[in-house]
Each structure stands twice: as C-alpha cells, then as structure tokens.
Tab-separated table of C-alpha atoms in Angstrom:
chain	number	residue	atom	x	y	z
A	53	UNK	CA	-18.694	-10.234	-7.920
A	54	UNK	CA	-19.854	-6.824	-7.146
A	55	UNK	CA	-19.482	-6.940	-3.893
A	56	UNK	CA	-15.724	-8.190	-4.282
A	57	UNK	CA	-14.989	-4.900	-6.872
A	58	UNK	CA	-16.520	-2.760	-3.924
A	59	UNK	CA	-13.967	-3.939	-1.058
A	60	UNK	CA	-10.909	-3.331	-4.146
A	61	UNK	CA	-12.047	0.138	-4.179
A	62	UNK	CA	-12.387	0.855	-0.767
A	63	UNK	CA	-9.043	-0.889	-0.072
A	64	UNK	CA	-7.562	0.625	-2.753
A	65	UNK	CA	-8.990	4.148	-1.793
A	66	UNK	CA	-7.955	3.595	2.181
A	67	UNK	CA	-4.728	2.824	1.213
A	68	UNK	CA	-3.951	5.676	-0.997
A	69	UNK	CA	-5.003	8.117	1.981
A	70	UNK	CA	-3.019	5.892	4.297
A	71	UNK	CA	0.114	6.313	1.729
A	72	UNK	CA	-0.316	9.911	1.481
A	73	UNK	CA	-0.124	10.493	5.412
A	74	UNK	CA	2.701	7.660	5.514
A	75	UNK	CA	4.879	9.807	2.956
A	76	UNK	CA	3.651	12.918	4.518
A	77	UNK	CA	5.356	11.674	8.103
A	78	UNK	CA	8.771	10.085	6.507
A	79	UNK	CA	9.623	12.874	4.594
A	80	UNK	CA	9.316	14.797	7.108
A	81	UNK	CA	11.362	13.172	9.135
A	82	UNK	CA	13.824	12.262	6.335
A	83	UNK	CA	14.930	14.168	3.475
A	84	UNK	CA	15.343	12.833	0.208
A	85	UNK	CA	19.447	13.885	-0.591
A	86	UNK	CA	20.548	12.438	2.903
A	87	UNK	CA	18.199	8.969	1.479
A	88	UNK	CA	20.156	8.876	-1.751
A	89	UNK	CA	23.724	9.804	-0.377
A	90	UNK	CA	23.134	6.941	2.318
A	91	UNK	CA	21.747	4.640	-0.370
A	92	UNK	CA	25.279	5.224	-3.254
A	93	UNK	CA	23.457	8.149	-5.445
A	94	UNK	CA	24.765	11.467	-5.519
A	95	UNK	CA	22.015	12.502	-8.103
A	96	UNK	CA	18.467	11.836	-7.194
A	97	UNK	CA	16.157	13.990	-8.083
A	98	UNK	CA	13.575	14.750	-4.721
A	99	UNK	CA	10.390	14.551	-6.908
A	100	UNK	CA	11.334	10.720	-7.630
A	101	UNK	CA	12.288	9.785	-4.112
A	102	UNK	CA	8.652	11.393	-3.120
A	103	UNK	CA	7.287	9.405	-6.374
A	104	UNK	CA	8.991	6.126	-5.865
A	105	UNK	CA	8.229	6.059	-1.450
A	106	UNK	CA	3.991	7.372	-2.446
A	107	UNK	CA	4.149	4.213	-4.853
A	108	UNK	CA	5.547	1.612	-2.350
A	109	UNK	CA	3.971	3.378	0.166
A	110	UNK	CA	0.728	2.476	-1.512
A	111	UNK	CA	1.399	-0.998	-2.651
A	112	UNK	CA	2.422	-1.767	0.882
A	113	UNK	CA	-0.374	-0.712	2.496
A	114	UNK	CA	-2.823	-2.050	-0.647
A	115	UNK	CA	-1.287	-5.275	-0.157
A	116	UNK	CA	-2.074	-5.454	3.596
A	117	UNK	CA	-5.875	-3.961	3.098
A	118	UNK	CA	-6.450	-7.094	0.189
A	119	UNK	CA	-4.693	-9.751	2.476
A	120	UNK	CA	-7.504	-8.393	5.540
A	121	UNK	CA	-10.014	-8.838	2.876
A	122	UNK	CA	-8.935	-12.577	2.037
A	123	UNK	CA	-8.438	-13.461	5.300
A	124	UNK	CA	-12.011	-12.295	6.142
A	125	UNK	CA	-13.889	-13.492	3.431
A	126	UNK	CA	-15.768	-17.114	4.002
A	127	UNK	CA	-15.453	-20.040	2.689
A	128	UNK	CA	-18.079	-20.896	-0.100
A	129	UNK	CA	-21.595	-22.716	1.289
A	130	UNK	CA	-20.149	-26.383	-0.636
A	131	UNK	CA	-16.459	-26.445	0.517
A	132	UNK	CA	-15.827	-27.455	3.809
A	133	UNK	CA	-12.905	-26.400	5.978
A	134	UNK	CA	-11.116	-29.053	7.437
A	135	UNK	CA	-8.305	-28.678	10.181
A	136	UNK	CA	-5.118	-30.624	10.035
C-alpha cells in the first residue's frame, strides 16, 4: 500500500512539472484572446484560460503517468494471467 501512495506522488509530482512546461510552451505560442474569440467568447479573462489549460494540462498528463503505472504493475502471486 505504501509503495502504491509513493508512485501517486511521484506521478502526480512529474506531471505537475510536465503541465507547467506544457502551458509554458502553448501559451507561448498561443494567446489566450485569439483562444476565446476562435472558441465564441468575447470575454475571457487570460488568468482563467492559463487556469483552466494548467488544470487539463495536469489531468492529462496525471492520467497518462497512472495508466504507465497500471500497465506496469504485476499481477498478484495467486491470479494467473491467461491469454485468449
């Protein structure tokens, strides 16, 4: 159980450096008024866009880090894996 909490973290903590860069390099490239004119709002305020892209940013990139984990993880020593 331990161990499991310890790979949450450290997903959890790679993936909000990884969202910070990822926001860091789109809003650079984008900026948030041509984003809300292209998506139907004339106001949106530029701290939310940054909010809002940082959050699924992070859950993106949290989601992908927890899948590696689960994909990675064995099987426990009574189940066997069978192949269909």
């Amino acid at each position: 159980m331990r161990r499991k909490l310890r790979n949450y973290a450290i997903v959890g903590w790679v993936a909000f450096l990884m969202a910070t860069a990822a926001e860091g390099m789109f809003f650079s490239l984008f900026d948030p008024a041509d984003l809300a004119v292209a998506a139907g709002h004339r106001e949106w305020d530029a701290l939310g866009a940054y909010t809002i892209g940082f959050f699924c940013f992070w859950g993106s990139f949290a989601a992908s880090g927890l899948l590696a984990v689960r994909l990675t993880q064995s099987a426990p020593p009574g189940r066997a894996r069978r192949l269909a």
